Each structure stands twice: as C-alpha cells, then as structure tokens.
JSON list of C-alpha atoms in Angstrom, two decimals:
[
{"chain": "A", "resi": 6, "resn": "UNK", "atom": "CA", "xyz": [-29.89, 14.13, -8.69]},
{"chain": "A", "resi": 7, "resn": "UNK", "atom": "CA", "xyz": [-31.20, 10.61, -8.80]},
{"chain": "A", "resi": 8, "resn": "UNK", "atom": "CA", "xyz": [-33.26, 9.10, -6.18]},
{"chain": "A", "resi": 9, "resn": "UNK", "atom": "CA", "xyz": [-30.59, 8.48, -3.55]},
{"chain": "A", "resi": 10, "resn": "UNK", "atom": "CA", "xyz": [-30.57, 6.48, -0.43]},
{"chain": "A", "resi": 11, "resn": "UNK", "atom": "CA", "xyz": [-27.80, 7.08, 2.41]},
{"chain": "A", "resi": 12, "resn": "UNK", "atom": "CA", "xyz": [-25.80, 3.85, 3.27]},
{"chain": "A", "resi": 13, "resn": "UNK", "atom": "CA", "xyz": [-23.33, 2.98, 6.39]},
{"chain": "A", "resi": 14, "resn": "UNK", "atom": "CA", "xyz": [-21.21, 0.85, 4.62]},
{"chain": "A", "resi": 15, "resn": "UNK", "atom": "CA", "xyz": [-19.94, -1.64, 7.20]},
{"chain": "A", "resi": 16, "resn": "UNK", "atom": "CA", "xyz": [-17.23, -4.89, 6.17]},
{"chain": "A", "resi": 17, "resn": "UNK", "atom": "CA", "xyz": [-19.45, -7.86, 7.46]},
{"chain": "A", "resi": 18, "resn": "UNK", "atom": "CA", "xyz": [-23.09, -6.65, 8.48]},
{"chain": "A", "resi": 19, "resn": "UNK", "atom": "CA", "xyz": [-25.98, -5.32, 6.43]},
{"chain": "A", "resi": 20, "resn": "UNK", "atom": "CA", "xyz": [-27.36, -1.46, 6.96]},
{"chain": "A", "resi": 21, "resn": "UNK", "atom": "CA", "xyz": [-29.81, -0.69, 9.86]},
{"chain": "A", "resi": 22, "resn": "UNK", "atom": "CA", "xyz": [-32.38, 1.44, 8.43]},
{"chain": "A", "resi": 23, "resn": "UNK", "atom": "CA", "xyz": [-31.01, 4.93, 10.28]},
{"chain": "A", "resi": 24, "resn": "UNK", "atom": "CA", "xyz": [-33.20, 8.08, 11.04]},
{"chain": "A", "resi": 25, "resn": "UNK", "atom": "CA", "xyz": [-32.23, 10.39, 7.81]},
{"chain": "A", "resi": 26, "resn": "UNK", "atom": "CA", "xyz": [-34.67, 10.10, 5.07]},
{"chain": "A", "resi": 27, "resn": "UNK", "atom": "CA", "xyz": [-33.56, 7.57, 2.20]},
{"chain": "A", "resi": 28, "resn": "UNK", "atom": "CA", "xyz": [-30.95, 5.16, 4.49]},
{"chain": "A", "resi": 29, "resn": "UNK", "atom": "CA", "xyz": [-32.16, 1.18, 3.76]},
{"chain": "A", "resi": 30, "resn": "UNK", "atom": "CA", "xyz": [-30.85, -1.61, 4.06]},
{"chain": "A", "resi": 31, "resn": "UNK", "atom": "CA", "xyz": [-28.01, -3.18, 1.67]},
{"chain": "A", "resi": 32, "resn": "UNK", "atom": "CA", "xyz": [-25.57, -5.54, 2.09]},
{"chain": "A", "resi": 33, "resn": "UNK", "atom": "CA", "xyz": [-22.51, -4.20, 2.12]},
{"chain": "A", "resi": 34, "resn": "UNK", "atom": "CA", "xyz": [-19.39, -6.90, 1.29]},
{"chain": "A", "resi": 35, "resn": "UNK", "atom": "CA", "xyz": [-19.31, -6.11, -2.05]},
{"chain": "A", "resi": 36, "resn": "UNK", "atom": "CA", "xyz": [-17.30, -2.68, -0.98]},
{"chain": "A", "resi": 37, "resn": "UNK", "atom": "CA", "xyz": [-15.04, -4.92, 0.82]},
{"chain": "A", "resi": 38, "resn": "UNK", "atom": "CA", "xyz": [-13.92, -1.62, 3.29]},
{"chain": "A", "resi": 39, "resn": "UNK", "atom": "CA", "xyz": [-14.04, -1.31, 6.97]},
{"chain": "A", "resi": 40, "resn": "UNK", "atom": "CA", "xyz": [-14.05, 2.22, 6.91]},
{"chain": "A", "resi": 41, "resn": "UNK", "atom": "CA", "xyz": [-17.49, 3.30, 8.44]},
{"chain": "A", "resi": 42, "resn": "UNK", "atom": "CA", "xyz": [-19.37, 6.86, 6.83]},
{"chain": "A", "resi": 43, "resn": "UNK", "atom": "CA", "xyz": [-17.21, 9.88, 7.25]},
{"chain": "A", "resi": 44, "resn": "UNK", "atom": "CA", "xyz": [-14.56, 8.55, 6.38]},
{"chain": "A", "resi": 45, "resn": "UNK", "atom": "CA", "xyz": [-14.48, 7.25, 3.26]},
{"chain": "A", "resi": 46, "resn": "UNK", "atom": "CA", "xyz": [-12.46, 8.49, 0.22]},
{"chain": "A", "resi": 47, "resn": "UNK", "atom": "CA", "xyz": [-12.07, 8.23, -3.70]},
{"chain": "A", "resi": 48, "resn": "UNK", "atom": "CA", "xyz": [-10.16, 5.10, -2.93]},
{"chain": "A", "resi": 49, "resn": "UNK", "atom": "CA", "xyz": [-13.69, 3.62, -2.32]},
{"chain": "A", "resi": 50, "resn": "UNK", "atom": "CA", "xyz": [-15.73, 5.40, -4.49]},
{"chain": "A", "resi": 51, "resn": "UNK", "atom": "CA", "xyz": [-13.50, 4.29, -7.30]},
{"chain": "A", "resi": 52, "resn": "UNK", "atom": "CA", "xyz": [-13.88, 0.42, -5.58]},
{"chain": "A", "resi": 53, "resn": "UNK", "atom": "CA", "xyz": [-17.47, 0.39, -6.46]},
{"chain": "A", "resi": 54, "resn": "UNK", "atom": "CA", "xyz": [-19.01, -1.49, -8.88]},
{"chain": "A", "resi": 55, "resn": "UNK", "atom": "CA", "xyz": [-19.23, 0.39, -12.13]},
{"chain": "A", "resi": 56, "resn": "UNK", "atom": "CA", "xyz": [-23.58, -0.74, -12.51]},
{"chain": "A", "resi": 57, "resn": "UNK", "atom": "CA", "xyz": [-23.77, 1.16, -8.87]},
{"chain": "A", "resi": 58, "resn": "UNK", "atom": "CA", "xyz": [-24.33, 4.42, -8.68]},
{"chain": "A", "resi": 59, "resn": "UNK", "atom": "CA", "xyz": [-23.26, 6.57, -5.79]},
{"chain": "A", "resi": 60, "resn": "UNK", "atom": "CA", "xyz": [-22.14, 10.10, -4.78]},
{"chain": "A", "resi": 61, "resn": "UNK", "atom": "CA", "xyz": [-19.13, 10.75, -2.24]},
{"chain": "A", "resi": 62, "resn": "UNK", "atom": "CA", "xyz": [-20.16, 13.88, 0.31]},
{"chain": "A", "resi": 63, "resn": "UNK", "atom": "CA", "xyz": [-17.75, 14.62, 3.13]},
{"chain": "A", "resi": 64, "resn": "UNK", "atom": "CA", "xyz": [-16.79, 10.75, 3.35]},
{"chain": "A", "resi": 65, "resn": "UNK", "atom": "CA", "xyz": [-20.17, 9.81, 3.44]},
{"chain": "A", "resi": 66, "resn": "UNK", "atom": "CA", "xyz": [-21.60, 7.57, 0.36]},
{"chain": "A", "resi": 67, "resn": "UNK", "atom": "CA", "xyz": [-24.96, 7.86, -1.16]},
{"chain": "A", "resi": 68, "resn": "UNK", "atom": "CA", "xyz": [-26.35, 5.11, -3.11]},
{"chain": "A", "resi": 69, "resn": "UNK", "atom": "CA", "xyz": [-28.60, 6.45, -5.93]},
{"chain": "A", "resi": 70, "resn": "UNK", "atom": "CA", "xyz": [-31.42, 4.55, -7.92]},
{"chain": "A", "resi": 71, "resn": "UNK", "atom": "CA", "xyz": [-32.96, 4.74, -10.89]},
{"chain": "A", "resi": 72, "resn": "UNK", "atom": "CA", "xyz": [-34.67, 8.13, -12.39]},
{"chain": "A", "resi": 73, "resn": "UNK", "atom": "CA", "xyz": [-38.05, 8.32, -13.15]},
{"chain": "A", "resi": 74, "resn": "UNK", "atom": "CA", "xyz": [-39.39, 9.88, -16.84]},
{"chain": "A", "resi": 75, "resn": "UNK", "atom": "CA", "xyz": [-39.87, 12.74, -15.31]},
{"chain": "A", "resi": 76, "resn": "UNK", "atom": "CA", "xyz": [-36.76, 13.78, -13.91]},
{"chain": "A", "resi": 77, "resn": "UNK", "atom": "CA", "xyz": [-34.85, 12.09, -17.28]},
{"chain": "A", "resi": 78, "resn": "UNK", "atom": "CA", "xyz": [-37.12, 14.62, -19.36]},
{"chain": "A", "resi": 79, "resn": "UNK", "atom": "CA", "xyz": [-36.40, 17.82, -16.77]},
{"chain": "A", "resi": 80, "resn": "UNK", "atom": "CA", "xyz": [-32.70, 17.08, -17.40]},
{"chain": "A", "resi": 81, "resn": "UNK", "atom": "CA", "xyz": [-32.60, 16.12, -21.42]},
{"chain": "A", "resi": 82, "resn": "UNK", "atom": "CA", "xyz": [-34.69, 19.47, -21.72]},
{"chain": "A", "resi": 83, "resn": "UNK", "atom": "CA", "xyz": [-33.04, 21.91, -20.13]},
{"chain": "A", "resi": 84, "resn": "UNK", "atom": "CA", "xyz": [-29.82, 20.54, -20.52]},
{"chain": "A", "resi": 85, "resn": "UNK", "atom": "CA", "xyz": [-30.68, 21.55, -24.75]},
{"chain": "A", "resi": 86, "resn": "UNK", "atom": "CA", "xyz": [-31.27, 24.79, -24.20]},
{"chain": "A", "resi": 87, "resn": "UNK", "atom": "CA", "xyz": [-28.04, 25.64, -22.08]},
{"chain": "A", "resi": 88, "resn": "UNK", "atom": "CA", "xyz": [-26.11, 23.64, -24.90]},
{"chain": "A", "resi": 89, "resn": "UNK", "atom": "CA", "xyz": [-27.86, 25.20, -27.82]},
{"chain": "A", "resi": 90, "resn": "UNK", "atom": "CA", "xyz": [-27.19, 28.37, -26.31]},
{"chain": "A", "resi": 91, "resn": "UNK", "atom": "CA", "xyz": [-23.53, 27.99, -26.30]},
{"chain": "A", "resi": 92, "resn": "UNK", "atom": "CA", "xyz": [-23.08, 26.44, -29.51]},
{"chain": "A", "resi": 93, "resn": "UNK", "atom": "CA", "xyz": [-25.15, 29.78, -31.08]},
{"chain": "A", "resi": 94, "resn": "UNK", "atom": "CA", "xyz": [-22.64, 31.94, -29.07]},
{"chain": "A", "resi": 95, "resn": "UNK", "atom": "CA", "xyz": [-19.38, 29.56, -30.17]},
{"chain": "A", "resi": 96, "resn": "UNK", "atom": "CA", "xyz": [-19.19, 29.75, -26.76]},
{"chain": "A", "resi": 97, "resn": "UNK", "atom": "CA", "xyz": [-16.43, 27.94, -24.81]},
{"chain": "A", "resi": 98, "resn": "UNK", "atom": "CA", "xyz": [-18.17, 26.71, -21.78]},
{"chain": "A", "resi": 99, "resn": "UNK", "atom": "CA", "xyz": [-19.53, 22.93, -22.23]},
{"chain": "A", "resi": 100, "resn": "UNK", "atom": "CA", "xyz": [-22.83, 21.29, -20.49]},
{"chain": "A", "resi": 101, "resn": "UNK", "atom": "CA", "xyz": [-22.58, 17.91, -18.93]},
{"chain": "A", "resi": 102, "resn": "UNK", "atom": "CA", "xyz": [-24.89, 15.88, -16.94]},
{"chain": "A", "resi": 103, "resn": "UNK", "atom": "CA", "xyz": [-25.10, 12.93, -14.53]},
{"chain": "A", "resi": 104, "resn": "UNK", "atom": "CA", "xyz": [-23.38, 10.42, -14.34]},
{"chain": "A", "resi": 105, "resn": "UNK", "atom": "CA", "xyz": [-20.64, 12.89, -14.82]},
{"chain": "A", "resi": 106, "resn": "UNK", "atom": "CA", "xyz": [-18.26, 12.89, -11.73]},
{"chain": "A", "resi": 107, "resn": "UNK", "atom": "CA", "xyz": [-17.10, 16.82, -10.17]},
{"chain": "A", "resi": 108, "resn": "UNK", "atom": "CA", "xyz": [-14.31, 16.40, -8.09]},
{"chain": "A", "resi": 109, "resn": "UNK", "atom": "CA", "xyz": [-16.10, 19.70, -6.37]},
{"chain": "A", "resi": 110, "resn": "UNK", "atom": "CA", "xyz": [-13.28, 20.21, -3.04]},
{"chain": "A", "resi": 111, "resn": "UNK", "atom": "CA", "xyz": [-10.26, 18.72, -4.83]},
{"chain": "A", "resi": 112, "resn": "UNK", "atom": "CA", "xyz": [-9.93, 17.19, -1.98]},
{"chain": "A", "resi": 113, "resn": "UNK", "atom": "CA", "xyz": [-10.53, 12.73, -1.74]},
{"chain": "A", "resi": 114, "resn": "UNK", "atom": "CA", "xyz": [-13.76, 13.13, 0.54]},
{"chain": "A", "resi": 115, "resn": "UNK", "atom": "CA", "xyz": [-16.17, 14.30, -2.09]},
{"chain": "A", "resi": 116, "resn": "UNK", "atom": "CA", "xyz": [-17.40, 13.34, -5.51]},
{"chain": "A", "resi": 117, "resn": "UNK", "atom": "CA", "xyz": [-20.56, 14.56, -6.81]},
{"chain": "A", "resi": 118, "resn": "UNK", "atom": "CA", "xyz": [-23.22, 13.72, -9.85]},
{"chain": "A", "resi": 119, "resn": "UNK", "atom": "CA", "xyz": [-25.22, 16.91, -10.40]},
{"chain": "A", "resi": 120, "resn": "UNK", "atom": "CA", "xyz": [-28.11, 16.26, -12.64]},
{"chain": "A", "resi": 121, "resn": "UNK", "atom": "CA", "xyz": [-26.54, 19.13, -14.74]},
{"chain": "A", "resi": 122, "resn": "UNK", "atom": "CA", "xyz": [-23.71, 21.23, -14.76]},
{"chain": "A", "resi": 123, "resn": "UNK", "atom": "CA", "xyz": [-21.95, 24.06, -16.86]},
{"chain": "A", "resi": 124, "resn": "UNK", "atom": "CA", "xyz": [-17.90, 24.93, -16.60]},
{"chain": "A", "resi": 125, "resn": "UNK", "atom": "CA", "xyz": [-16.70, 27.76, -18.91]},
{"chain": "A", "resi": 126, "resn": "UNK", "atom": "CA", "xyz": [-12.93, 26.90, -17.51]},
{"chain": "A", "resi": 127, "resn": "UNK", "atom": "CA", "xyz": [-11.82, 24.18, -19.32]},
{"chain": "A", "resi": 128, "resn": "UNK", "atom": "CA", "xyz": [-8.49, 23.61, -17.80]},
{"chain": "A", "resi": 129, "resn": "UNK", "atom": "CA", "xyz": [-11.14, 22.07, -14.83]},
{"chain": "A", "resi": 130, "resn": "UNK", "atom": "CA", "xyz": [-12.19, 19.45, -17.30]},
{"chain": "A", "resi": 131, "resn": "UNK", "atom": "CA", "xyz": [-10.32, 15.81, -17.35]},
{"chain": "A", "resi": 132, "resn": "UNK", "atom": "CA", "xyz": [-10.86, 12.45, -18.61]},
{"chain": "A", "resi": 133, "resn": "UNK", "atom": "CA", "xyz": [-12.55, 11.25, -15.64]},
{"chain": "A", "resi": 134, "resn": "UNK", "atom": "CA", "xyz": [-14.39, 14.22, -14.10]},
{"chain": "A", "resi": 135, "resn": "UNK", "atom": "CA", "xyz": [-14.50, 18.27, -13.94]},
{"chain": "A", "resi": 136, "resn": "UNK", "atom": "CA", "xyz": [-11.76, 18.93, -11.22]},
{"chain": "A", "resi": 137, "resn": "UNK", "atom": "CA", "xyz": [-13.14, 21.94, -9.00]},
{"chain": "A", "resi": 138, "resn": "UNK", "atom": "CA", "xyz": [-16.30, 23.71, -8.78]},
{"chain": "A", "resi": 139, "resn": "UNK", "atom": "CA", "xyz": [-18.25, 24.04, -12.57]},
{"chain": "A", "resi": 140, "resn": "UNK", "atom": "CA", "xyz": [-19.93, 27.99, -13.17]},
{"chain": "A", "resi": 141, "resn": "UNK", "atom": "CA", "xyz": [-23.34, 26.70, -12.81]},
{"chain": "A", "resi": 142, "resn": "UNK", "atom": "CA", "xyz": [-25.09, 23.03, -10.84]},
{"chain": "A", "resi": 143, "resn": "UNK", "atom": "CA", "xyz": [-28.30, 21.96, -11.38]},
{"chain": "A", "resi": 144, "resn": "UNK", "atom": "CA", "xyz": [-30.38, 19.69, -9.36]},
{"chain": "A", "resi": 145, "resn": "UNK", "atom": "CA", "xyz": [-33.81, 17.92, -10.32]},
{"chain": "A", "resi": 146, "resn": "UNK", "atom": "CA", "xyz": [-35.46, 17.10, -7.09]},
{"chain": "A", "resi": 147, "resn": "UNK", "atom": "CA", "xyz": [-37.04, 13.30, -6.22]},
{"chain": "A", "resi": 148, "resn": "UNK", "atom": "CA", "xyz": [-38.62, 12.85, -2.89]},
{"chain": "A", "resi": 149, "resn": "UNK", "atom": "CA", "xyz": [-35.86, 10.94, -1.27]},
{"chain": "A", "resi": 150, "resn": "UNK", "atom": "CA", "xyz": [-33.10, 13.91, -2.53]},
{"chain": "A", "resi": 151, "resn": "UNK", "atom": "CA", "xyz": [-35.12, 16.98, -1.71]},
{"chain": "A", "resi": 152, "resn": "UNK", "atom": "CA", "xyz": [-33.23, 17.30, 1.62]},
{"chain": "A", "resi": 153, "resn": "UNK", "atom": "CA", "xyz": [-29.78, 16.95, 0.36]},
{"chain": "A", "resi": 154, "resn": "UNK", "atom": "CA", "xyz": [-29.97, 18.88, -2.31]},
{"chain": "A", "resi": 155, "resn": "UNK", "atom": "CA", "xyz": [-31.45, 21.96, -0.96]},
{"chain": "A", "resi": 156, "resn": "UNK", "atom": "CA", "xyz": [-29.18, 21.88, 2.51]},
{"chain": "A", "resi": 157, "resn": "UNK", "atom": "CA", "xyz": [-26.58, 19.65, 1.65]},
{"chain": "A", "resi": 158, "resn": "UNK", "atom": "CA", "xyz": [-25.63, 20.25, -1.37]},
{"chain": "A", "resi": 159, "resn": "UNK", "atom": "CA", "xyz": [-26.47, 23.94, -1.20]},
{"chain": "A", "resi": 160, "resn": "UNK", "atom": "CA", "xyz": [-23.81, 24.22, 1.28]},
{"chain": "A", "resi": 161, "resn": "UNK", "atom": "CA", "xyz": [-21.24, 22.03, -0.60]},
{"chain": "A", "resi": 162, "resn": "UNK", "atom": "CA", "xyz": [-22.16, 24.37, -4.03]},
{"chain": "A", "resi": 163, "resn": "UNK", "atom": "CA", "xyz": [-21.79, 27.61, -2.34]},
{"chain": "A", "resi": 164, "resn": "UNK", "atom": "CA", "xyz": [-18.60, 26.96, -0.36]},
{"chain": "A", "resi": 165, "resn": "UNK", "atom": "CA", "xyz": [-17.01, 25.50, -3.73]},
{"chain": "A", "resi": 166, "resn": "UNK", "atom": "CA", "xyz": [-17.50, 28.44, -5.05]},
{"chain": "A", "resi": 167, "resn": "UNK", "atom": "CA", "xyz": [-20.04, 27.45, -7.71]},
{"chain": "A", "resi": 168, "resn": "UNK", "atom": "CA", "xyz": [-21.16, 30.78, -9.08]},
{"chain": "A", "resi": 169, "resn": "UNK", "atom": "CA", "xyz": [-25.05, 29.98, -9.60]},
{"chain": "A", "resi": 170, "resn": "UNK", "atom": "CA", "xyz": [-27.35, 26.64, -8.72]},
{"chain": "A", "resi": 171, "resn": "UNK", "atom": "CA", "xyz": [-30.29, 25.83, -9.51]},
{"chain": "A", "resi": 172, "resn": "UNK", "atom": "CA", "xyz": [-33.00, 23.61, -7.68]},
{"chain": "A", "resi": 173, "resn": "UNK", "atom": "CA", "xyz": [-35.92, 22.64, -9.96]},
{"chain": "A", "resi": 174, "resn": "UNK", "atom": "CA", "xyz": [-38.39, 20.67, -8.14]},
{"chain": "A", "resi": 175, "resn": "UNK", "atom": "CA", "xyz": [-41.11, 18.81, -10.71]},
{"chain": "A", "resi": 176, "resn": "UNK", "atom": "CA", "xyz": [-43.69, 18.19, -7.81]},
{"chain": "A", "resi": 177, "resn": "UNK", "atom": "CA", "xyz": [-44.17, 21.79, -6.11]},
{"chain": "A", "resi": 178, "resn": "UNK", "atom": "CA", "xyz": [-43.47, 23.11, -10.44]},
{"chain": "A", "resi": 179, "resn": "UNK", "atom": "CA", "xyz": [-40.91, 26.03, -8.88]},
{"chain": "A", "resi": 180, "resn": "UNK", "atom": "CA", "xyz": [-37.64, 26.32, -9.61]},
{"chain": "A", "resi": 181, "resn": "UNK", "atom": "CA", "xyz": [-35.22, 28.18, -6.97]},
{"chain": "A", "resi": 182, "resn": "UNK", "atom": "CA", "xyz": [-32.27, 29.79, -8.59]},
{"chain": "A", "resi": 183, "resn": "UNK", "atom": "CA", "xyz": [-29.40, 31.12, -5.96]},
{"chain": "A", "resi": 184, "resn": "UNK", "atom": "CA", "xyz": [-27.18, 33.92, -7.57]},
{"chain": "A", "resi": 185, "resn": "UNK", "atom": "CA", "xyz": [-24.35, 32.47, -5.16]},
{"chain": "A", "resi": 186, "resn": "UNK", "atom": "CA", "xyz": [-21.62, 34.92, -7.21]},
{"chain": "A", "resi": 187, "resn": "UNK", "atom": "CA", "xyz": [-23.39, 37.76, -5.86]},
{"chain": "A", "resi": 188, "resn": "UNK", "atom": "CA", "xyz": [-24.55, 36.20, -2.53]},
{"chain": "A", "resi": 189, "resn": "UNK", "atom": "CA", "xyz": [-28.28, 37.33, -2.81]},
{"chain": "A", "resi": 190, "resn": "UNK", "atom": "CA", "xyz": [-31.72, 35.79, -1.50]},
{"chain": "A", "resi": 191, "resn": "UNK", "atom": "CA", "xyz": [-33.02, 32.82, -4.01]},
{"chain": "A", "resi": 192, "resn": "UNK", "atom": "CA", "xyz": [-35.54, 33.68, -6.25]},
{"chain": "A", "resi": 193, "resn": "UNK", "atom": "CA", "xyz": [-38.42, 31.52, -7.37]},
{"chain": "A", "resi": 194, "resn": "UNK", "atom": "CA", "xyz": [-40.26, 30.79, -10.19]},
{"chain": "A", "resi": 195, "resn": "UNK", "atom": "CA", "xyz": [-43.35, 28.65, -11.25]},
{"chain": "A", "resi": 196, "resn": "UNK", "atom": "CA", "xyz": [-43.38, 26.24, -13.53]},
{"chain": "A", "resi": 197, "resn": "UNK", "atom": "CA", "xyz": [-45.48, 29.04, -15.76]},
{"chain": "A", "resi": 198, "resn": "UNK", "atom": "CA", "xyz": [-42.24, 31.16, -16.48]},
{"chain": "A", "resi": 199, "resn": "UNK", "atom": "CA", "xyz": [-38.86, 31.89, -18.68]},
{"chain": "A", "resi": 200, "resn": "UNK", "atom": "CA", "xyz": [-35.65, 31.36, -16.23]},
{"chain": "A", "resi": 201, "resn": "UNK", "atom": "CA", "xyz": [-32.86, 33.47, -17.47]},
{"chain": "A", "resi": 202, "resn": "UNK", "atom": "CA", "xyz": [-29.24, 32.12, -16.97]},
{"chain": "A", "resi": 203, "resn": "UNK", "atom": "CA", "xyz": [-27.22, 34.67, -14.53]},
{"chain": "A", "resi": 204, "resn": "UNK", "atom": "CA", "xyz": [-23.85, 33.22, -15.91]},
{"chain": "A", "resi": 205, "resn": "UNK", "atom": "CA", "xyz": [-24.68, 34.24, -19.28]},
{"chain": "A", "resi": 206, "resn": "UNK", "atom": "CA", "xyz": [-25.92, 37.66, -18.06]},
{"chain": "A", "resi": 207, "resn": "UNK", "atom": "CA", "xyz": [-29.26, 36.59, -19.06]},
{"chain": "A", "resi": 208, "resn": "UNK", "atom": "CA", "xyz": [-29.16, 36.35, -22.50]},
{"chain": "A", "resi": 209, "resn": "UNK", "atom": "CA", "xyz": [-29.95, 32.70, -22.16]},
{"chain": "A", "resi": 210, "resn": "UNK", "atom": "CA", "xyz": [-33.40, 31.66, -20.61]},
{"chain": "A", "resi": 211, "resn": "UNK", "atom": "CA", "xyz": [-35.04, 28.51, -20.31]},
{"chain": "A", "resi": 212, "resn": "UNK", "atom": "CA", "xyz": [-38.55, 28.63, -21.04]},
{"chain": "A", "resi": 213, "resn": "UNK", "atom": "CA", "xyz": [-40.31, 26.24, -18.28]},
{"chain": "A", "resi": 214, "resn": "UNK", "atom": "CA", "xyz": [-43.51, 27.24, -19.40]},
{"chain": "A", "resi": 215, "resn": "UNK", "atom": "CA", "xyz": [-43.11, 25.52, -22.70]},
{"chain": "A", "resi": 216, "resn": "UNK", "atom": "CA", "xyz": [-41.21, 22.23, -21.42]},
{"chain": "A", "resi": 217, "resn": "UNK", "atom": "CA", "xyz": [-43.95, 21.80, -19.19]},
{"chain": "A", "resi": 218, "resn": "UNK", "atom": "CA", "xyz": [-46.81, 21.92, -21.55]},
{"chain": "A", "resi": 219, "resn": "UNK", "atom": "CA", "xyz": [-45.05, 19.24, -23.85]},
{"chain": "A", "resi": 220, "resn": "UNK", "atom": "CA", "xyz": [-44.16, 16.89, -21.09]},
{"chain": "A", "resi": 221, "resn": "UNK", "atom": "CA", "xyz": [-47.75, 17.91, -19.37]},
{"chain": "A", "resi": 222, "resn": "UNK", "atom": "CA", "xyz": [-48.52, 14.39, -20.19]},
{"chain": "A", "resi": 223, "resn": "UNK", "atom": "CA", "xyz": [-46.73, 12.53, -17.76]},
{"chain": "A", "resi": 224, "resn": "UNK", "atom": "CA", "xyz": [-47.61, 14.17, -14.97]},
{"chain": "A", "resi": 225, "resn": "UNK", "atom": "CA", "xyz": [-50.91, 13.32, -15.88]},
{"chain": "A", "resi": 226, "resn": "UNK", "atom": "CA", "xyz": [-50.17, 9.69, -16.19]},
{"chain": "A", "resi": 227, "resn": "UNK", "atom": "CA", "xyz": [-50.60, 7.47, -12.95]},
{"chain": "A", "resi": 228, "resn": "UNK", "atom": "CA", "xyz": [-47.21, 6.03, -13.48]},
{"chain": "A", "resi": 229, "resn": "UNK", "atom": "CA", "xyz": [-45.60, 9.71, -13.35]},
{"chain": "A", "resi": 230, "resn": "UNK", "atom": "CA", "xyz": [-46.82, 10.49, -10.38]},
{"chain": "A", "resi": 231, "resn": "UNK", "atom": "CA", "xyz": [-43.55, 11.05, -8.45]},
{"chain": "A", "resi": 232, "resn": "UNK", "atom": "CA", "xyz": [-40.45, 12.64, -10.15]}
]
C-alpha cells in the first residue's frame, strides 16, 4: 500500500485534520459529492480524478501518495518471483500489483489497491478490476499505512475470504504471513530468511535474504530512510 492519508470529503469546506493517523487537510470540491465518509460508493470512487489515487474501505476514502524507492523495489521484487514461479509451473494463476483495483466485497462500498496480489480463478478477473477476493494480498508497509493494513485491512482480507496475506514491513525487516485458509496464528520472519508461498504448498519461496542484500543500499542512503 502507498502512503495513504484518510480524508472526510465534504461539498464546500476543506478537511479538519481528525485524530486517526494520516487524515490532512485537502480541499475537497473537486469530488463534487455531499456524501460525508461512510457512505460513499463506487459512484465516487469512479468520480475521482484519474492522477488521484485513493482506496474505497467501507464507504470511507483514503487518499494515497506517492511510494518511496523502497517500497517500489519491495513490490517489483517480490512481485518476480511469484510471477516467475507461475510461468515455470504454466501455472494459471496471474500476479498483479497496485494500482490494480479488487472489487474485494462485491459489494459498491469497497475498492482496494493491494501492493500485490495473486488470483488463480480467473473468471474473478475483468477489464477494470479482480471482482472478489484474489488467493493471496500483499501489503508493503509505510508509516502512515501500518495501522490500516495490519487491522484494517487484515479484517477486510480475512472476512473476504482471501486465503493467505502477507504484511512485509521494510523498517522493523519482518514479514508477517497469516495462513487465513487454515485460520492459524501469523508467523514471522526476518528480513534474514526464505518465505515459502502457502498457496503454492510451498514450493514457491521468496528469498528476503537475498532482495535485501541487493537493495541494502538504500536503506543505507539518507534519502531512504523511511519506506
């Protein structure tokens, strides 16, 4: 997930900052809506300005910024090894990533962006987004998404009925993988090990160990500071 802030969306007045972490100020006209958060739909997503980019939770809309190197390089990375894997199999299922839109509820309330996601049931897939919950959802955490994505979204992922998600978070170096098919306790790894992919029986792992030493260099870089 990219850097998102939470907005209340109002028809004539700019945001107050609010309590939850990442809500700032924007003006909101260009939406044009008077609905307030909770209650808006696809209607509005779909009313947004193509060069914005926003998720739709619950009928709440979050605005989301700009990625840093960091997160771009988590994403490209892993995102290669799920796809190499399939293609070596002749698999069927197909790896997307963000900015592609998951329809997760089937329902007009919610429209997601996962960083990465994986659907082996292709009837899901159509022109304009996967319709339904994808096999497996994974999130690269920034500071101002850490919340949402590991209560929020968590939530939304497991009532879906996504079948695995994981949470890779570049500051802490762990990644937390929930086995949501089989309803156990997450398990974590450092940034110093091999995940193996529990939709693929494990026959596919991604080797964090080895994406971290060749992208060791940005963390060491003063302008890669946050991810």
């Amino acid at each position: 997930v990219l850097q998102d802030k939470r907005l209340e969306i109002s028809y004539s007045d700019i945001l107050r900052r609010g309590s939850e972490a990442g809500m700032v100020k924007e003006a909101a006209a260009a939406y044009q809506t008077e609905r307030g958060q909770g209650e808006y739909t696809l209607e509005d997503y779909y009313a947004i300005p193509e060069d914005r980019r926003v998720e739709l939770i619950d009928g709440f809309i979050y605005d989301m910024s700009a990625p840093t190197t960091i997160h771009q390089k988590w994403v490209a990375e892993i995102a290669f090894v799920l796809n190499s894997y399939i293609h070596k199999k002749r698999g069927k299922c197909m790896v997307f990533m963000a900015p592609t839109d998951v329809q997760l509820d089937c329902d007009d309330k919610t429209m997601l962006q996962p960083d990465i996601f994986v659907t082996c049931q292709r009837e899901k897939l159509l022109r304009r987004c996967l319709y339904g919950a994808p096999d497996l959802a994974i999130e690269i955490l920034s500071p101002s998404t850490r919340k949402k994505d590991m209560n929020l979204k968590y939530t939304k992922y497991a009532n879906a009925g996504v079948r695995e998600y994981w949470i890779v978070d570049p500051d802490r170096q762990k990644v937390m993988v929930y086995d949501l098919e089989h309803e156990e306790f997450p398990v974590v790894y450092g940034f110093d090990s091999s995940v193996a992919v529990r939709i693929f029986d494990g026959e596919c792992e991604v080797n964090f160990a080895q994406i971290y030493e060749e992208m060791k260099f940005l963390y060491e870089n003063d302008l890669g500071e946050e991810a």
